PDB file of C-alpha atoms in Angstrom:
ATOM      1  CA  MET A   1      -4.756   2.811 -10.429  1.00 81.00           C
ATOM      2  CA  ILE A   2      -5.974   4.374  -7.014  1.00 88.00           C
ATOM      3  CA  GLN A   3      -4.486   3.480  -3.581  1.00 89.00           C
ATOM      4  CA  LYS A   4      -5.346   5.053  -0.318  1.00 92.00           C
ATOM      5  CA  ILE A   5      -5.704   4.180   3.520  1.00 94.00           C
ATOM      6  CA  ILE A   6      -9.385   3.973   4.531  1.00 94.00           C
ATOM      7  CA  THR A   7      -8.925   2.698   8.013  1.00 93.00           C
ATOM      8  CA  PRO A   8      -5.673   4.263   9.657  1.00 93.00           C
ATOM      9  CA  ARG A   9      -3.612   2.761  12.414  1.00 92.00           C
ATOM     10  CA  ILE A  10      -5.370   3.170  15.852  1.00 90.00           C
ATOM     11  CA  ALA A  11      -2.210   4.625  17.638  1.00 92.00           C
ATOM     12  CA  PRO A  12       0.874   6.508  17.021  1.00 94.00           C
ATOM     13  CA  VAL A  13       4.139   4.060  16.538  1.00 95.00           C
ATOM     14  CA  ILE A  14       6.412   6.548  18.345  1.00 96.00           C
ATOM     15  CA  THR A  15       5.156   8.750  21.378  1.00 95.00           C
ATOM     16  CA  PRO A  16       6.488  12.175  21.783  1.00 96.00           C
ATOM     17  CA  GLU A  17       8.231  11.414  24.971  1.00 96.00           C
ATOM     18  CA  ARG A  18      10.262   8.510  23.239  1.00 96.00           C
ATOM     19  CA  LEU A  19      11.103  10.823  20.224  1.00 96.00           C
ATOM     20  CA  ALA A  20      12.335  13.546  22.806  1.00 96.00           C
ATOM     21  CA  ALA A  21      14.509  10.785  24.517  1.00 96.00           C
ATOM     22  CA  PHE A  22      15.742   9.773  20.983  1.00 96.00           C
ATOM     23  CA  GLY A  23      16.701  13.538  19.781  1.00 95.00           C
ATOM     24  CA  ARG A  24      17.979  14.565  23.313  1.00 95.00           C
ATOM     25  CA  PHE A  25      15.506  17.528  23.619  1.00 95.00           C
ATOM     26  CA  ASP A  26      13.028  18.610  26.260  1.00 95.00           C
ATOM     27  CA  VAL A  27       9.451  17.157  25.791  1.00 94.00           C
ATOM     28  CA  PRO A  28       7.260  20.257  25.183  1.00 94.00           C
ATOM     29  CA  GLN A  29       4.560  20.943  27.858  1.00 94.00           C
ATOM     30  CA  LYS A  30       1.596  18.755  26.933  1.00 93.00           C
ATOM     31  CA  TYR A  31      -1.340  21.113  28.197  1.00 93.00           C
ATOM     32  CA  VAL A  32      -1.831  24.684  28.457  1.00 93.00           C
ATOM     33  CA  THR A  33      -1.466  25.761  31.999  1.00 90.00           C
ATOM     34  CA  GLY A  34      -4.902  26.031  33.811  1.00 86.00           C
ATOM     35  CA  SER A  35      -6.802  25.078  30.797  1.00 86.00           C
ATOM     36  CA  SER A  36     -10.143  23.383  31.428  1.00 84.00           C
ATOM     37  CA  PRO A  37     -11.023  21.167  29.624  1.00 89.00           C
ATOM     38  CA  ALA A  38      -7.300  20.141  28.945  1.00 89.00           C
ATOM     39  CA  ILE A  39      -6.050  21.931  25.778  1.00 93.00           C
ATOM     40  CA  GLN A  40      -2.848  20.684  24.101  1.00 93.00           C
ATOM     41  CA  THR A  41      -0.044  23.191  23.480  1.00 94.00           C
ATOM     42  CA  ASP A  42       1.000  23.954  19.861  1.00 94.00           C
ATOM     43  CA  ASP A  43       4.456  22.483  20.441  1.00 94.00           C
ATOM     44  CA  TYR A  44       3.131  19.105  21.718  1.00 96.00           C
ATOM     45  CA  THR A  45       0.605  19.104  18.852  1.00 95.00           C
ATOM     46  CA  LEU A  46       3.282  20.030  16.185  1.00 95.00           C
ATOM     47  CA  LEU A  47       5.593  17.025  17.662  1.00 96.00           C
ATOM     48  CA  GLN A  48       2.630  14.732  17.003  1.00 96.00           C
ATOM     49  CA  VAL A  49       2.165  15.971  13.516  1.00 96.00           C
ATOM     50  CA  PHE A  50       5.791  15.529  12.743  1.00 96.00           C
ATOM     51  CA  ILE A  51       5.662  11.801  14.153  1.00 97.00           C
ATOM     52  CA  ASP A  52       2.613  11.123  11.949  1.00 96.00           C
ATOM     53  CA  ALA A  53       4.153  12.667   9.002  1.00 95.00           C
ATOM     54  CA  ALA A  54       7.582  10.608   9.446  1.00 96.00           C
ATOM     55  CA  THR A  55       5.469   7.407   9.793  1.00 96.00           C
ATOM     56  CA  ASP A  56       3.502   8.045   6.760  1.00 95.00           C
ATOM     57  CA  GLN A  57       6.706   8.613   4.757  1.00 93.00           C
ATOM     58  CA  VAL A  58       8.514   5.536   6.309  1.00 95.00           C
ATOM     59  CA  GLU A  59       5.539   3.290   5.413  1.00 93.00           C
ATOM     60  CA  THR A  60       5.332   4.654   1.742  1.00 91.00           C
ATOM     61  CA  MET A  61       9.208   4.130   1.117  1.00 91.00           C
ATOM     62  CA  ALA A  62       9.082   0.688   2.677  1.00 91.00           C
ATOM     63  CA  GLN A  63       5.603  -0.130   1.160  1.00 89.00           C
ATOM     64  CA  TRP A  64       5.004  -1.771   4.795  1.00 93.00           C
ATOM     65  CA  ALA A  65       2.270  -1.104   7.161  1.00 94.00           C
ATOM     66  CA  CYS A  66       3.800  -0.593  10.698  1.00 93.00           C
ATOM     67  CA  MET A  67       0.392  -1.344  12.221  1.00 93.00           C
ATOM     68  CA  ALA A  68      -2.727  -2.695  11.290  1.00 91.00           C
ATOM     69  CA  GLU A  69      -4.575  -0.505   8.650  1.00 93.00           C
ATOM     70  CA  GLN A  70      -7.106  -1.016   5.913  1.00 94.00           C
ATOM     71  CA  VAL A  71      -6.123  -0.361   2.312  1.00 95.00           C
ATOM     72  CA  TYR A  72      -8.193   0.372  -0.764  1.00 96.00           C
ATOM     73  CA  PHE A  73      -6.882   0.168  -4.388  1.00 91.00           C
ATOM     74  CA  THR A  74      -8.300  -0.421  -7.710  1.00 94.00           C
ATOM     75  CA  LEU A  75      -7.364  -1.852 -11.166  1.00 91.00           C
ATOM     76  CA  ASP A  76      -8.727  -1.087 -14.649  1.00 87.00           C
ATOM     77  CA  PHE A  77      -8.555  -4.857 -15.440  1.00 86.00           C
ATOM     78  CA  PHE A  78      -7.481  -8.214 -14.138  1.00 88.00           C
ATOM     79  CA  PRO A  79      -4.078  -9.604 -14.814  1.00 84.00           C
ATOM     80  CA  ASN A  80      -3.499 -11.575 -17.933  1.00 74.00           C
ATOM     81  CA  THR A  81      -6.490 -10.046 -19.537  1.00 76.00           C
ATOM     82  CA  GLN A  82      -6.669  -7.546 -22.400  1.00 65.00           C
ATOM     83  CA  ASP A  83      -7.724  -4.135 -21.408  1.00 61.00           C
ATOM     84  CA  PRO A  84     -11.479  -4.108 -22.376  1.00 54.00           C
ATOM     85  CA  ARG A  85     -11.275  -0.465 -23.371  1.00 56.00           C
ATOM     86  CA  ASN A  86      -8.858  -1.451 -26.237  1.00 58.00           C
ATOM     87  CA  PHE A  87     -10.535  -4.559 -27.735  1.00 54.00           C
ATOM     88  CA  LEU A  88     -10.929  -2.875 -30.971  1.00 53.00           C
ATOM     89  CA  GLN A  89      -7.119  -1.767 -30.996  1.00 53.00           C
ATOM     90  CA  TYR A  90      -6.135  -5.223 -30.209  1.00 51.00           C
ATOM     91  CA  GLU A  91      -8.300  -6.921 -32.913  1.00 49.00           C
ATOM     92  CA  LEU A  92      -6.745  -4.487 -35.581  1.00 52.00           C
ATOM     93  CA  SER A  93      -3.255  -5.212 -34.393  1.00 52.00           C
ATOM     94  CA  TYR A  94      -3.627  -8.914 -34.609  1.00 48.00           C
ATOM     95  CA  SER A  95      -4.996  -8.629 -38.015  1.00 51.00           C
ATOM     96  CA  PHE A  96      -2.585  -6.202 -39.626  1.00 49.00           C
ATOM     97  CA  ALA A  97       0.261  -5.176 -37.365  1.00 49.00           C
ATOM     98  CA  ILE A  98       1.727  -7.800 -34.934  1.00 50.00           C
ATOM     99  CA  THR A  99       1.904 -11.623 -34.607  1.00 48.00           C
ATOM    100  CA  PRO A 100      -1.098 -12.874 -32.495  1.00 49.00           C
ATOM    101  CA  TRP A 101      -0.067 -13.412 -28.684  1.00 46.00           C
ATOM    102  CA  TRP A 102      -1.405 -16.982 -28.874  1.00 46.00           C
ATOM    103  CA  TRP A 103       1.214 -17.603 -31.610  1.00 45.00           C
ATOM    104  CA  TRP A 104       3.702 -18.025 -28.922  1.00 43.00           C
ATOM    105  CA  GLY A 105       1.499 -19.954 -26.646  1.00 45.00           C
ATOM    106  CA  PHE A 106      -0.868 -18.958 -23.726  1.00 47.00           C
ATOM    107  CA  PRO A 107       0.978 -16.529 -20.999  1.00 48.00           C
ATOM    108  CA  THR A 108       0.112 -17.331 -17.557  1.00 49.00           C
ATOM    109  CA  ARG A 109      -0.052 -14.530 -14.837  1.00 66.00           C
ATOM    110  CA  ASP A 110      -2.460 -15.731 -12.175  1.00 79.00           C
ATOM    111  CA  SER A 111      -2.050 -13.175  -9.271  1.00 88.00           C
ATOM    112  CA  VAL A 112      -2.462  -9.673  -8.265  1.00 90.00           C
ATOM    113  CA  GLU A 113       0.566  -8.060  -6.262  1.00 88.00           C
ATOM    114  CA  PHE A 114      -0.581  -5.889  -3.368  1.00 89.00           C
ATOM    115  CA  VAL A 115       1.627  -2.915  -2.709  1.00 85.00           C
ATOM    116  CA  ARG A 116       1.249  -2.462   1.066  1.00 90.00           C
ATOM    117  CA  ARG A 117       2.725  -5.228   2.970  1.00 90.00           C
ATOM    118  CA  PRO A 118       2.181  -7.596   5.092  1.00 92.00           C
ATOM    119  CA  VAL A 119      -1.105  -8.598   3.793  1.00 92.00           C
ATOM    120  CA  LEU A 120      -3.394 -10.325   6.478  1.00 90.00           C
ATOM    121  CA  VAL A 121      -4.633 -13.632   5.461  1.00 88.00           C
ATOM    122  CA  PRO A 122      -8.227 -14.683   5.543  1.00 83.00           C
ATOM    123  CA  GLY A 123      -8.818 -17.520   8.188  1.00 76.00           C
ATOM    124  CA  VAL A 124      -5.678 -16.600   9.946  1.00 76.00           C
ATOM    125  CA  SER A 125      -5.893 -12.887  10.927  1.00 75.00           C
ATOM    126  CA  PRO A 126      -8.279 -11.750  13.589  1.00 72.00           C
ATOM    127  CA  VAL A 127      -9.905  -9.181  11.119  1.00 77.00           C
ATOM    128  CA  THR A 128     -13.164 -10.487   9.650  1.00 75.00           C
ATOM    129  CA  ASN A 129     -13.151 -10.297   5.872  1.00 79.00           C
ATOM    130  CA  PRO A 130      -9.648  -8.977   5.526  1.00 90.00           C
ATOM    131  CA  VAL A 131      -9.748  -9.157   1.776  1.00 94.00           C
ATOM    132  CA  VAL A 132     -12.812  -8.178  -0.317  1.00 95.00           C
ATOM    133  CA  VAL A 133     -12.872  -7.900  -4.205  1.00 96.00           C
ATOM    134  CA  THR A 134     -15.435  -6.232  -5.959  1.00 97.00           C
ATOM    135  CA  TYR A 135     -15.778  -5.336  -9.807  1.00 96.00           C
ATOM    136  CA  PHE A 136     -18.109  -4.040 -12.473  1.00 96.00           C
ATOM    137  CA  ASP A 137     -19.147  -6.909 -14.833  1.00 94.00           C
ATOM    138  CA  GLN A 138     -19.531  -6.489 -18.605  1.00 90.00           C
ATOM    139  CA  ASN A 139     -23.067  -5.293 -18.050  1.00 92.00           C
ATOM    140  CA  GLY A 140     -21.833  -2.551 -15.509  1.00 92.00           C
ATOM    141  CA  VAL A 141     -23.330  -4.340 -12.465  1.00 95.00           C
ATOM    142  CA  SER A 142     -21.294  -4.418  -9.282  1.00 96.00           C
ATOM    143  CA  GLN A 143     -20.442  -7.782  -8.207  1.00 96.00           C
ATOM    144  CA  THR A 144     -18.561  -9.292  -5.200  1.00 96.00           C
ATOM    145  CA  TRP A 145     -16.152 -12.031  -6.141  1.00 96.00           C
ATOM    146  CA  ASN A 146     -16.514 -15.254  -4.396  1.00 94.00           C
ATOM    147  CA  PRO A 147     -13.442 -15.859  -2.126  1.00 92.00           C
ATOM    148  CA  SER A 148     -13.276 -19.428  -3.131  1.00 92.00           C
ATOM    149  CA  ASN A 149     -11.932 -18.209  -6.509  1.00 93.00           C
ATOM    150  CA  TYR A 150      -8.716 -17.009  -4.922  1.00 93.00           C
ATOM    151  CA  TYR A 151      -6.398 -17.390  -2.039  1.00 92.00           C
ATOM    152  CA  ILE A 152      -3.942 -14.983  -0.223  1.00 92.00           C
ATOM    153  CA  GLN A 153      -0.340 -15.865   0.075  1.00 89.00           C
ATOM    154  CA  ASP A 154       3.041 -14.045   0.108  1.00 88.00           C
ATOM    155  CA  ASN A 155       1.101 -10.729  -0.120  1.00 90.00           C
ATOM    156  CA  LYS A 156      -0.463 -11.706  -3.379  1.00 91.00           C
ATOM    157  CA  LEU A 157      -4.012 -12.614  -4.421  1.00 93.00           C
ATOM    158  CA  THR A 158      -3.691 -15.789  -6.491  1.00 92.00           C
ATOM    159  CA  LEU A 159      -6.391 -17.679  -8.489  1.00 92.00           C
ATOM    160  CA  THR A 160      -7.149 -21.100  -7.254  1.00 91.00           C
ATOM    161  CA  VAL A 161      -6.565 -24.003  -9.645  1.00 89.00           C
ATOM    162  CA  GLY A 162      -9.241 -24.235 -12.438  1.00 87.00           C
ATOM    163  CA  ASN A 163     -10.477 -20.658 -12.052  1.00 89.00           C
ATOM    164  CA  TRP A 164     -10.426 -17.616 -14.259  1.00 89.00           C
ATOM    165  CA  TRP A 165     -10.497 -13.951 -13.962  1.00 91.00           C
ATOM    166  CA  PRO A 166     -14.126 -12.599 -14.333  1.00 92.00           C
ATOM    167  CA  LEU A 167     -14.967 -10.490 -17.243  1.00 89.00           C
ATOM    168  CA  THR A 168     -15.185  -6.645 -16.377  1.00 90.00           C
ATOM    169  CA  ASP A 169     -16.591  -3.449 -17.770  1.00 87.00           C
ATOM    170  CA  ARG A 170     -14.595  -0.871 -19.800  1.00 81.00           C
ATOM    171  CA  ARG A 171     -14.648   1.760 -17.220  1.00 85.00           C
ATOM    172  CA  GLN A 172     -11.499   2.849 -15.389  1.00 87.00           C
ATOM    173  CA  ASP A 173     -11.072   1.559 -11.879  1.00 92.00           C
ATOM    174  CA  CYS A 174     -13.786  -0.990 -12.397  1.00 92.00           C
ATOM    175  CA  ILE A 175     -12.045  -3.495  -9.815  1.00 95.00           C
ATOM    176  CA  GLN A 176     -11.923  -2.503  -6.285  1.00 96.00           C
ATOM    177  CA  ILE A 177     -10.017  -4.370  -3.795  1.00 96.00           C
ATOM    178  CA  THR A 178      -9.931  -3.795   0.010  1.00 96.00           C
ATOM    179  CA  TYR A 179      -7.521  -5.502   2.405  1.00 95.00           C
ATOM    180  CA  TRP A 180      -5.891  -5.290   5.784  1.00 94.00           C
ATOM    181  CA  ALA A 181      -2.117  -4.779   6.055  1.00 93.00           C
ATOM    182  CA  GLY A 182       0.160  -4.872   9.091  1.00 91.00           C
ATOM    183  CA  ASN A 183       0.374  -7.759  11.475  1.00 80.00           C
ATOM    184  CA  THR A 184       0.166  -5.921  14.883  1.00 82.00           C
ATOM    185  CA  SER A 185      -1.802  -3.300  16.527  1.00 81.00           C
ATOM    186  CA  THR A 186       0.816  -2.750  19.251  1.00 88.00           C
ATOM    187  CA  PRO A 187       3.646  -0.024  18.880  1.00 91.00           C
ATOM    188  CA  ALA A 188       5.958  -1.802  20.815  1.00 89.00           C
ATOM    189  CA  SER A 189       5.804  -4.898  18.397  1.00 91.00           C
ATOM    190  CA  VAL A 190       6.755  -2.808  15.310  1.00 93.00           C
ATOM    191  CA  ASP A 191      10.024  -3.838  13.572  1.00 93.00           C
ATOM    192  CA  ALA A 192      13.142  -2.005  15.284  1.00 93.00           C
ATOM    193  CA  ARG A 193      14.368  -0.606  11.988  1.00 93.00           C
ATOM    194  CA  LEU A 194      10.804   0.997  11.219  1.00 95.00           C
ATOM    195  CA  GLN A 195      10.774   2.546  14.613  1.00 95.00           C
ATOM    196  CA  MET A 196      14.434   3.904  14.086  1.00 95.00           C
ATOM    197  CA  ALA A 197      13.447   5.249  10.711  1.00 95.00           C
ATOM    198  CA  ILE A 198      10.515   6.950  12.149  1.00 96.00           C
ATOM    199  CA  MET A 199      12.337   8.683  15.064  1.00 96.00           C
ATOM    200  CA  PHE A 200      15.253   9.613  12.838  1.00 95.00           C
ATOM    201  CA  LEU A 201      12.924  11.361  10.255  1.00 94.00           C
ATOM    202  CA  ALA A 202      10.666  13.031  12.968  1.00 96.00           C
ATOM    203  CA  ASN A 203      13.701  14.273  14.683  1.00 94.00           C
ATOM    204  CA  HIS A 204      14.905  15.719  11.570  1.00 92.00           C
ATOM    205  CA  PHE A 205      11.461  17.524  11.041  1.00 92.00           C
ATOM    206  CA  TRP A 206      11.696  18.956  14.453  1.00 93.00           C
ATOM    207  CA  GLU A 207      15.219  20.188  14.334  1.00 90.00           C
ATOM    208  CA  ASN A 208      14.755  21.662  10.741  1.00 87.00           C
ATOM    209  CA  ARG A 209      11.371  23.521  10.496  1.00 81.00           C
ATOM    210  CA  THR A 210      12.289  25.259   7.119  1.00 77.00           C
ATOM    211  CA  ILE A 211      14.123  24.480   3.858  1.00 69.00           C
ATOM    212  CA  ILE A 212      17.850  24.811   4.624  1.00 62.00           C
ATOM    213  CA  SER A 213      19.203  24.128   1.288  1.00 62.00           C
ATOM    214  CA  VAL A 214      18.084  24.163  -2.336  1.00 58.00           C
ATOM    215  CA  ASP A 215      19.633  20.671  -2.728  1.00 58.00           C
ATOM    216  CA  PRO A 216      17.911  17.445  -1.100  1.00 56.00           C
ATOM    217  CA  SER A 217      19.706  16.314   2.013  1.00 66.00           C
ATOM    218  CA  SER A 218      21.513  13.131   0.823  1.00 75.00           C
ATOM    219  CA  GLU A 219      22.540  12.237   4.566  1.00 79.00           C
ATOM    220  CA  VAL A 220      18.883  12.014   5.404  1.00 83.00           C
ATOM    221  CA  TRP A 221      17.968  10.134   2.319  1.00 82.00           C
ATOM    222  CA  GLY A 222      20.926   7.810   2.508  1.00 86.00           C
ATOM    223  CA  THR A 223      20.175   6.781   6.078  1.00 87.00           C
ATOM    224  CA  LEU A 224      16.570   6.143   5.275  1.00 90.00           C
ATOM    225  CA  CYS A 225      17.237   3.940   2.373  1.00 88.00           C
ATOM    226  CA  THR A 226      19.825   1.911   4.277  1.00 88.00           C
ATOM    227  CA  MET A 227      17.269   1.355   7.056  1.00 89.00           C
ATOM    228  CA  LEU A 228      14.348   0.440   4.795  1.00 90.00           C
ATOM    229  CA  SER A 229      16.200  -1.323   1.889  1.00 87.00           C
ATOM    230  CA  SER A 230      15.601  -4.771   3.317  1.00 85.00           C
ATOM    231  CA  TYR A 231      11.868  -4.230   2.802  1.00 86.00           C
ATOM    232  CA  LYS A 232      11.805  -4.099  -0.906  1.00 76.00           C
ATOM    233  CA  THR A 233      10.331  -6.900  -2.680  1.00 72.00           C
ATOM    234  CA  TYR A 234      12.526  -8.616  -5.438  1.00 63.00           C
ATOM    235  CA  ARG A 235       9.844 -10.993  -6.771  1.00 63.00           C
ATOM    236  CA  ILE A 236       9.980 -11.617 -10.395  1.00 53.00           C
ATOM    237  CA  PRO A 237       6.650 -10.926 -11.807  1.00 48.00           C
ATOM    238  CA  ARG A 238       5.034 -13.973 -13.679  1.00 45.00           C
TER     239      ARG A 238
END
């Protein structure tokens, strides 16, 4: 599985001036004196890099999009379907090694869990086509799955009643899904805990430019885990 951001957030969540107020240090000079056109100073640019790095890390830990961004990820096969690359192995195991899966009844798993949340819902969000599902069919031809076959709810892509997952090719990453996550494009609307975590981590980067210990900083890690723990999903897979 591959996951990456293909359309990043349009603005930083925290400004250098706000981070300086949080960390109680002077804001670096923004532009080189007398430069034309205006050239940013190295310190101001470095502070912006720390903010972006802290934001990316906080989003990864919380698996939450602070602001609207487009995410791309792939699957090798749809849920509740056998891996098409292992058909022969499955057939041999059914015949000689294990009890066939249908002996215990038909399992039901009708949804794909999105990793980055919150997922924008088609028909509700302002983004056009917020979720697009493409796949290579059994003949190796790229297909776009009809949105009428599924719906988006609670950060999941779920089959509509009476529909089945389509047949796919045997290649890796044969299913490609793009979706938009993040329910705001305004930095001021980002959850306060996410803003606090970003400022805390960015300020740590600013104050500690190099490795200060061979052991990880448990204080930094513990603080971030405390602030971001509520963003974890405790949904039981079905």
